[in-house]
CSV table of C-alpha atoms and ligand atoms in Angstrom, one decimal:
chain,number,residue,atom,x,y,z
A,2,MET,CA,0.0,0.0,0.0
A,3,LYS,CA,1.2,3.5,-0.8
A,4,VAL,CA,1.2,6.1,2.0
A,5,PHE,CA,0.8,9.7,1.4
A,6,CYS,CA,0.7,12.7,3.7
A,7,VAL,CA,0.2,16.4,4.0
A,8,ILE,CA,2.8,18.1,6.1
A,9,GLY,CA,2.5,21.6,7.6
A,10,ASN,CA,2.1,23.7,10.6
A,11,PRO,CA,-0.8,24.2,11.5
A,12,ILE,CA,-2.3,21.2,9.7
A,13,LYS,CA,-5.4,20.0,11.4
A,14,HIS,CA,-7.7,22.3,9.2
A,15,SER,CA,-6.3,20.7,5.9
A,16,LYS,CA,-8.9,19.1,3.6
A,17,SER,CA,-6.1,17.3,1.6
A,18,PRO,CA,-6.6,14.0,3.5
A,19,ARG,CA,-10.3,14.0,2.8
A,20,ILE,CA,-10.1,14.9,-0.9
A,21,HIS,CA,-7.2,12.4,-1.6
A,22,ASN,CA,-8.6,9.5,0.4
A,23,ASN,CA,-12.0,9.9,-1.4
A,24,ALA,CA,-10.2,9.8,-4.7
A,25,ILE,CA,-8.1,6.8,-3.7
A,26,SER,CA,-11.2,4.9,-2.8
A,27,SER,CA,-13.3,6.0,-5.8
A,28,LEU,CA,-10.6,5.0,-8.3
A,29,GLY,CA,-10.0,1.7,-6.4
A,30,LEU,CA,-6.3,2.4,-5.8
A,31,ASP,CA,-4.2,0.9,-3.0
A,32,GLY,CA,-3.2,3.8,-0.8
A,33,ILE,CA,-3.9,6.0,2.2
A,34,TYR,CA,-3.4,9.6,2.8
A,35,THR,CA,-2.8,11.1,6.3
A,36,ARG,CA,-1.5,14.4,7.8
A,37,TYR,CA,1.5,15.4,9.9
A,38,HIS,CA,2.1,18.5,12.1
A,39,LEU,CA,5.8,19.3,11.8
A,40,GLU,CA,7.6,21.8,14.1
A,41,ASN,CA,11.1,21.8,12.7
A,42,GLU,CA,11.6,22.3,8.9
A,43,GLY,CA,15.1,20.7,9.2
A,44,GLU,CA,13.4,17.4,9.8
A,45,LEU,CA,11.3,17.4,6.6
A,46,ARG,CA,13.4,15.1,4.4
A,47,ASP,CA,14.0,12.6,7.2
A,48,LEU,CA,10.4,12.5,8.1
A,49,PHE,CA,9.4,11.7,4.4
A,50,PHE,CA,11.6,8.6,4.6
A,51,LYS,CA,10.7,7.7,8.3
A,52,LEU,CA,7.1,7.6,7.4
A,53,LYS,CA,7.9,5.5,4.3
A,54,LEU,CA,5.9,7.9,2.1
A,55,SER,CA,5.4,7.6,-1.6
A,56,GLY,CA,4.4,11.2,-1.9
A,57,ALA,CA,3.5,14.3,0.1
A,58,ASN,CA,1.9,17.6,-0.1
A,59,ILE,CA,3.8,20.3,1.7
A,60,THR,CA,1.9,23.3,3.0
A,61,LEU,CA,2.8,26.4,5.1
A,62,PRO,CA,5.4,27.2,6.2
A,63,PHE,CA,7.5,24.5,4.5
A,64,LYS,CA,7.2,24.9,0.7
A,65,GLU,CA,10.6,26.6,0.4
A,66,GLU,CA,12.2,23.8,2.5
A,67,ALA,CA,10.5,21.2,0.3
A,68,SER,CA,12.1,22.7,-2.7
A,69,LYS,CA,15.6,22.7,-1.1
A,70,ILE,CA,15.5,19.1,0.0
A,71,ALA,CA,14.4,17.6,-3.3
A,72,ASP,CA,16.8,15.6,-5.6
A,73,VAL,CA,15.0,16.6,-8.7
A,74,LYS,CA,13.1,19.8,-9.3
A,75,SER,CA,10.5,20.7,-11.9
A,76,GLU,CA,11.3,23.6,-14.1
A,77,PHE,CA,8.8,25.8,-12.1
A,78,VAL,CA,10.2,24.8,-8.7
A,79,GLN,CA,13.6,25.7,-9.9
A,80,GLU,CA,12.3,29.1,-11.0
A,81,ILE,CA,10.2,29.9,-7.9
A,82,GLY,CA,12.1,28.0,-5.1
A,83,SER,CA,9.0,26.6,-3.6
A,84,ALA,CA,7.3,23.2,-3.8
A,85,ASN,CA,4.0,21.8,-2.7
A,86,THR,CA,4.3,18.3,-3.9
A,87,LEU,CA,7.0,15.7,-3.3
A,88,VAL,CA,7.0,12.3,-5.1
A,89,LEU,CA,9.4,9.5,-4.5
A,90,LYS,CA,10.7,7.9,-7.7
A,91,ASN,CA,13.7,5.5,-7.8
A,92,ASN,CA,14.5,6.5,-4.3
A,93,LYS,CA,14.9,10.1,-5.4
A,94,LEU,CA,12.6,13.0,-4.1
A,95,HIS,CA,11.0,14.9,-7.0
A,96,ALA,CA,9.6,18.3,-6.3
A,97,TYR,CA,6.6,20.0,-8.1
A,98,ASN,CA,4.5,23.0,-7.6
A,99,THR,CA,0.9,22.3,-8.5
A,100,ASP,CA,-0.4,25.5,-6.9
A,101,MET,CA,0.7,27.4,-10.0
A,102,ILE,CA,-1.0,25.1,-12.5
A,103,GLY,CA,-3.9,24.8,-10.1
A,104,PHE,CA,-4.4,28.6,-10.2
A,105,LEU,CA,-4.1,28.8,-14.0
A,106,LYS,CA,-6.7,26.0,-14.3
A,107,ALA,CA,-8.9,27.8,-11.9
A,108,ILE,CA,-9.0,31.0,-13.9
A,109,GLU,CA,-9.3,29.3,-17.3
A,110,ASP,CA,-12.7,30.8,-17.9
A,111,PHE,CA,-11.5,34.4,-17.1
A,112,LYS,CA,-10.9,35.5,-20.7
A,113,THR,CA,-8.8,38.4,-21.9
A,114,ILE,CA,-6.6,39.2,-19.0
A,115,LYS,CA,-4.0,41.8,-20.0
A,116,LYS,CA,-3.2,43.5,-16.7
A,117,ALA,CA,-3.5,42.1,-13.2
A,118,LEU,CA,-3.0,43.4,-9.7
A,119,ILE,CA,-1.7,41.0,-7.1
A,120,LEU,CA,-2.5,42.0,-3.5
A,121,GLY,CA,0.1,40.6,-1.2
A,122,ALA,CA,3.7,39.5,-1.6
A,123,GLY,CA,4.0,36.2,0.2
A,124,GLY,CA,4.8,32.7,-1.4
A,125,THR,CA,1.3,32.4,-3.0
A,126,ALA,CA,1.7,35.8,-4.6
A,127,ARG,CA,5.0,34.6,-6.1
A,128,SER,CA,3.5,31.4,-7.6
A,129,ILE,CA,0.6,33.3,-9.0
A,130,ALA,CA,2.7,36.2,-10.4
A,131,LEU,CA,5.0,33.6,-12.2
A,132,ALA,CA,1.9,31.7,-13.4
A,133,LEU,CA,0.4,34.9,-14.9
A,134,LYS,CA,3.6,36.0,-16.4
A,135,ARG,CA,3.6,32.7,-18.3
A,136,ARG,CA,0.2,33.6,-19.5
A,137,GLY,CA,1.7,36.9,-20.8
A,138,VAL,CA,-0.1,39.1,-18.3
A,139,GLU,CA,1.3,42.5,-17.3
A,140,LEU,CA,1.6,42.6,-13.6
A,141,CYS,CA,1.7,44.8,-10.5
A,142,ILE,CA,2.3,43.5,-7.0
A,143,ALA,CA,1.0,45.6,-4.1
A,144,ASN,CA,1.6,45.0,-0.5
A,145,ARG,CA,1.1,46.8,3.0
A,146,SER,CA,4.9,46.6,3.8
A,147,GLU,CA,8.2,46.9,1.7
A,148,LYS,CA,10.1,43.9,3.0
A,149,ARG,CA,8.6,41.0,0.8
A,150,LEU,CA,8.4,43.1,-2.4
A,151,ILE,CA,12.1,42.5,-2.8
A,152,HIS,CA,11.2,39.0,-4.0
A,153,PHE,CA,9.4,40.6,-7.0
A,154,LYS,CA,12.2,42.4,-8.6
A,155,GLU,CA,11.1,41.4,-12.2
A,156,PHE,CA,7.7,43.0,-11.7
A,157,GLN,CA,6.3,46.4,-11.0
A,158,THR,CA,5.8,46.6,-7.2
A,159,THR,CA,4.1,49.3,-4.9
A,160,LEU,CA,2.8,49.9,-1.5
A,161,TYR,CA,-1.0,50.2,-1.4
A,162,GLU,CA,-0.8,54.0,-0.5
A,163,ASP,CA,1.5,54.7,-3.7
A,164,LEU,CA,-0.8,52.8,-6.2
A,165,ASN,CA,-1.6,55.3,-8.9
A,166,ASP,CA,-2.7,53.2,-11.9
A,167,LEU,CA,-6.1,51.6,-10.8
A,168,ASP,CA,-7.0,50.0,-14.2
A,169,PHE,CA,-6.7,46.2,-14.0
A,170,ASP,CA,-8.6,43.4,-15.7
A,171,LEU,CA,-8.0,40.9,-12.8
A,172,VAL,CA,-7.4,41.6,-9.0
A,173,VAL,CA,-6.1,38.6,-7.0
A,174,ASN,CA,-6.0,38.8,-3.2
A,175,THR,CA,-3.2,36.5,-2.0
A,176,THR,CA,-3.1,38.0,1.5
A,177,SER,CA,-4.1,36.1,4.6
A,178,ALA,CA,-6.1,39.2,5.6
A,179,GLY,CA,-9.5,37.5,5.6
A,180,LEU,CA,-8.2,34.2,7.2
A,181,ASN,CA,-8.6,34.8,10.9
A,182,ASP,CA,-9.7,38.3,11.2
A,183,GLU,CA,-12.2,40.2,9.3
A,184,ASP,CA,-9.7,42.5,7.5
A,185,LEU,CA,-9.6,43.7,3.9
A,186,PRO,CA,-6.1,43.6,2.4
A,187,CYS,CA,-6.0,47.4,2.0
A,188,ASN,CA,-8.1,50.5,2.3
A,189,GLN,CA,-11.7,50.0,1.4
A,190,VAL,CA,-12.1,53.1,-0.8
A,191,LEU,CA,-9.1,52.3,-2.8
A,192,LEU,CA,-10.1,48.7,-3.2
A,193,GLU,CA,-13.7,49.7,-4.4
A,194,LYS,CA,-12.1,52.1,-6.9
A,195,ILE,CA,-10.0,49.2,-8.4
A,196,LEU,CA,-12.8,46.6,-8.3
A,197,ALA,CA,-15.1,49.1,-10.0
A,198,ARG,CA,-12.8,49.1,-13.1
A,199,ALA,CA,-12.0,45.3,-13.0
A,200,ASN,CA,-13.7,42.4,-14.8
A,201,TYR,CA,-12.5,39.5,-12.6
A,202,SER,CA,-11.3,38.9,-9.2
A,203,PHE,CA,-9.8,36.0,-7.3
A,204,GLU,CA,-9.5,35.2,-3.6
A,205,VAL,CA,-7.1,32.5,-2.6
A,206,ILE,CA,-8.7,31.7,0.7
A,207,TYR,CA,-11.4,29.0,0.4
A,208,GLY,CA,-14.4,28.0,2.5
A,209,LYS,CA,-15.5,31.5,3.8
A,210,GLN,CA,-17.0,34.6,2.7
A,211,THR,CA,-14.0,36.9,3.3
A,212,PRO,CA,-14.4,40.8,3.4
A,213,PHE,CA,-12.6,40.8,0.0
A,214,LEU,CA,-15.2,38.5,-1.6
A,215,LYS,CA,-18.1,40.4,-0.1
A,216,LEU,CA,-16.7,43.6,-1.6
A,217,CYS,CA,-16.3,41.9,-5.0
A,218,LYS,CA,-20.0,40.8,-4.8
A,219,GLN,CA,-21.1,44.3,-4.0
A,220,ASN,CA,-19.1,45.7,-6.9
A,221,LYS,CA,-20.5,43.1,-9.2
A,222,VAL,CA,-17.1,41.8,-10.3
A,223,GLN,CA,-17.0,38.1,-11.6
A,224,TYR,CA,-15.1,36.3,-8.9
A,225,LYS,CA,-13.9,32.9,-7.8
A,226,ASP,CA,-12.5,31.8,-4.4
A,227,GLY,CA,-9.6,29.4,-3.5
A,228,PHE,CA,-11.9,26.4,-3.8
A,229,SER,CA,-11.1,25.8,-7.4
A,230,MET,CA,-7.4,26.3,-6.9
A,231,LEU,CA,-7.3,23.9,-3.9
A,232,LEU,CA,-9.3,21.4,-6.1
A,233,TRP,CA,-7.0,21.6,-9.1
A,234,GLN,CA,-3.8,21.6,-7.2
A,235,GLY,CA,-5.0,18.5,-5.5
A,236,ILE,CA,-6.0,16.8,-8.8
A,237,PHE,CA,-2.6,17.6,-10.4
A,238,ALA,CA,-0.8,16.2,-7.2
A,239,PHE,CA,-3.0,13.1,-7.2
A,240,GLU,CA,-1.9,12.5,-10.9
A,241,LEU,CA,1.8,12.8,-9.9
A,242,PHE,CA,1.3,10.5,-6.9
A,243,PHE,CA,-0.2,7.6,-8.9
A,244,ASP,CA,1.4,8.5,-12.3
A,245,LEU,CA,-2.1,8.7,-13.7
A,246,LYS,CA,-3.2,10.1,-17.0
A,247,HIS,CA,-6.7,10.6,-18.5
A,248,LYS,CA,-8.4,10.2,-15.1
A,249,GLN,CA,-8.9,13.9,-14.3
A,250,GLU,CA,-12.8,13.8,-14.5
A,251,GLU,CA,-13.0,10.8,-12.0
A,252,ILE,CA,-10.5,12.4,-9.5
A,253,LYS,CA,-12.3,15.8,-9.8
A,254,THR,CA,-15.7,14.2,-9.1
A,255,ALA,CA,-14.4,12.4,-6.1
A,256,MET,CA,-12.6,15.4,-4.8
A,257,ILE,CA,-15.6,17.8,-5.2
A,258,GLU,CA,-17.8,15.2,-3.5
A,259,ALA,CA,-15.4,15.1,-0.4
A,260,LEU,CA,-15.1,18.9,-0.3
A,261,ASN,CA,-18.9,19.2,-0.4
A,262,LEU,CA,-19.3,17.1,2.7
A,263,GLY,CA,-18.9,20.3,4.7
B,323,NDP,P1,2.5,34.4,3.3
B,323,NDP,O1,2.7,34.4,4.8
B,323,NDP,O2,3.8,34.1,2.5
B,323,NDP,O3,2.1,36.0,2.9
B,323,NDP,C1,1.1,36.6,3.4
B,323,NDP,C2,0.8,37.9,2.7
B,323,NDP,O4,-0.5,38.5,3.2
B,323,NDP,C3,1.9,39.0,2.9
B,323,NDP,O5,2.0,39.8,1.7
B,323,NDP,C4,1.4,39.8,4.1
B,323,NDP,O6,1.8,41.2,4.1
B,323,NDP,C5,-0.1,39.8,3.7
B,323,NDP,N1,-1.0,40.0,4.9
B,323,NDP,C6,-1.2,39.2,5.9
B,323,NDP,N2,-2.1,39.7,6.8
B,323,NDP,C7,-2.6,40.8,6.3
B,323,NDP,C8,-3.4,41.8,6.7
B,323,NDP,N3,-4.2,41.7,7.8
B,323,NDP,N4,-3.6,42.9,5.9
B,323,NDP,C9,-3.0,43.0,4.7
B,323,NDP,N5,-2.0,42.1,4.3
B,323,NDP,C10,-1.8,41.1,5.1
B,323,NDP,O7,1.3,33.6,3.0
B,323,NDP,P2,1.0,32.7,1.7
B,323,NDP,O8,1.2,33.5,0.5
B,323,NDP,O9,1.8,31.4,1.7
B,323,NDP,O10,-0.5,32.4,1.8
B,323,NDP,C11,-1.4,33.3,1.7
B,323,NDP,C12,-2.8,32.7,1.7
B,323,NDP,O11,-3.0,31.9,0.6
B,323,NDP,C13,-3.2,31.9,2.9
B,323,NDP,O12,-4.4,32.4,3.4
B,323,NDP,C14,-3.4,30.5,2.4
B,323,NDP,O13,-4.3,29.8,3.1
B,323,NDP,C15,-3.8,30.7,0.9
B,323,NDP,N6,-3.5,29.7,0.0
B,323,NDP,C16,-4.5,29.1,-0.6
B,323,NDP,C17,-4.3,28.1,-1.6
B,323,NDP,C18,-5.4,27.4,-2.3
B,323,NDP,O14,-5.3,26.3,-2.8
B,323,NDP,N7,-6.7,27.9,-2.3
B,323,NDP,C19,-2.9,27.5,-1.8
B,323,NDP,C20,-1.9,28.2,-1.1
B,323,NDP,C21,-2.2,29.3,-0.2
B,323,NDP,P3,3.2,41.5,4.9
B,323,NDP,O15,4.3,41.2,3.8
B,323,NDP,O16,3.1,43.0,5.0
B,323,NDP,O17,3.3,40.8,6.1
C-alpha cells in the first residue's frame, strides 16, 4: 500500500486527506493519505523517509524547504524555489508546484486578462505572479509593507498607498487578511475604486466569505475563491502520486464530493 501525507504547521484544518482519500477509494487504488504536524523544517526530508511515504503535499510554512530538500526539481520549482508536492521515484525525491497550474486552471474561464493586480507579496503571490507571467499578463504587485516586495524584482511593485494606476482586468487577493480576522487587504475606498474598473477577481482563501469576496460581490465583479485552486492543485498532485493520465474527471468528481461534505 502506498502512503501519502500532507505536512505543515498548522495542519489540522487541511482538507487534503479528505479529498485524496475519497479519490483513492473512488478509483479503487491501493493507498492511504494522512496528515502530519511538523515543528522543525530541518526534519522534513528525514520525516518523509521515516514515514515511508510515496508522496506528500507540503503546505505552510515548509514549501521553500520542500524545494531545497528535493533531489530533482521541476522547471517551475527551480524558478520559484517553492514546492507543494514531493514524489518518491527510484529512491529520489522529485519536487513539483501544483499551486501554480492549479491557479491557471482555476481561472481558465476568465478571458482576456492583459493586466493584473496582485494584493500581497508572500509565497502564494509569487507562484501566482509567475503563473500569470507565463500567460503573458502584465503585473503589478502591491503590499502593505516593503520587505517582501524584494522577491518581485522582475515585476512592478508598490505599497498600497502609492498605487496610482487603478485599471486592471484581474485583481487577485493573495493576502491572509481574511483568514482569521475580518480585514480587507487594504483601504476599502481604494479597493472599491479598483474593483469598479476590474472584470475579474480571485480570492485565494477558500471556505469562507472573506471581506474581500463580499466587496467583489457588492461591486458586481465576476469572482472565484480558492476552492477551485485547492481542487486543481489536488488533482494535479494526485496524478503525480499515482502516475495517472486521463483520469482527471474521475479524480475531480471524487474530490468535489469530499469537499462538499462540509
Ligand atoms: P505568506 O505568509 O507568505 O504571505 C502573506 C501575505 O499577506 C503578505 O503579503 C502579508 O503582508 C499579507 N498580509 C497578511 N495579513 C494581512 C493583513 N491583515 N492585511 C494586509 N495584508 C496582510 O502567505 P502565503 O502567500 O503562503 O499564503 C497566503 C494565503 O493563501 C493563505 O491564506 C493561504 O491559506 C492561501 N492559500 C490558498 C491556496 C489554495 O489552494 N486555495 C494555496 C496556497 C495558499 P506583509 O508582507 O506586510 O506581512
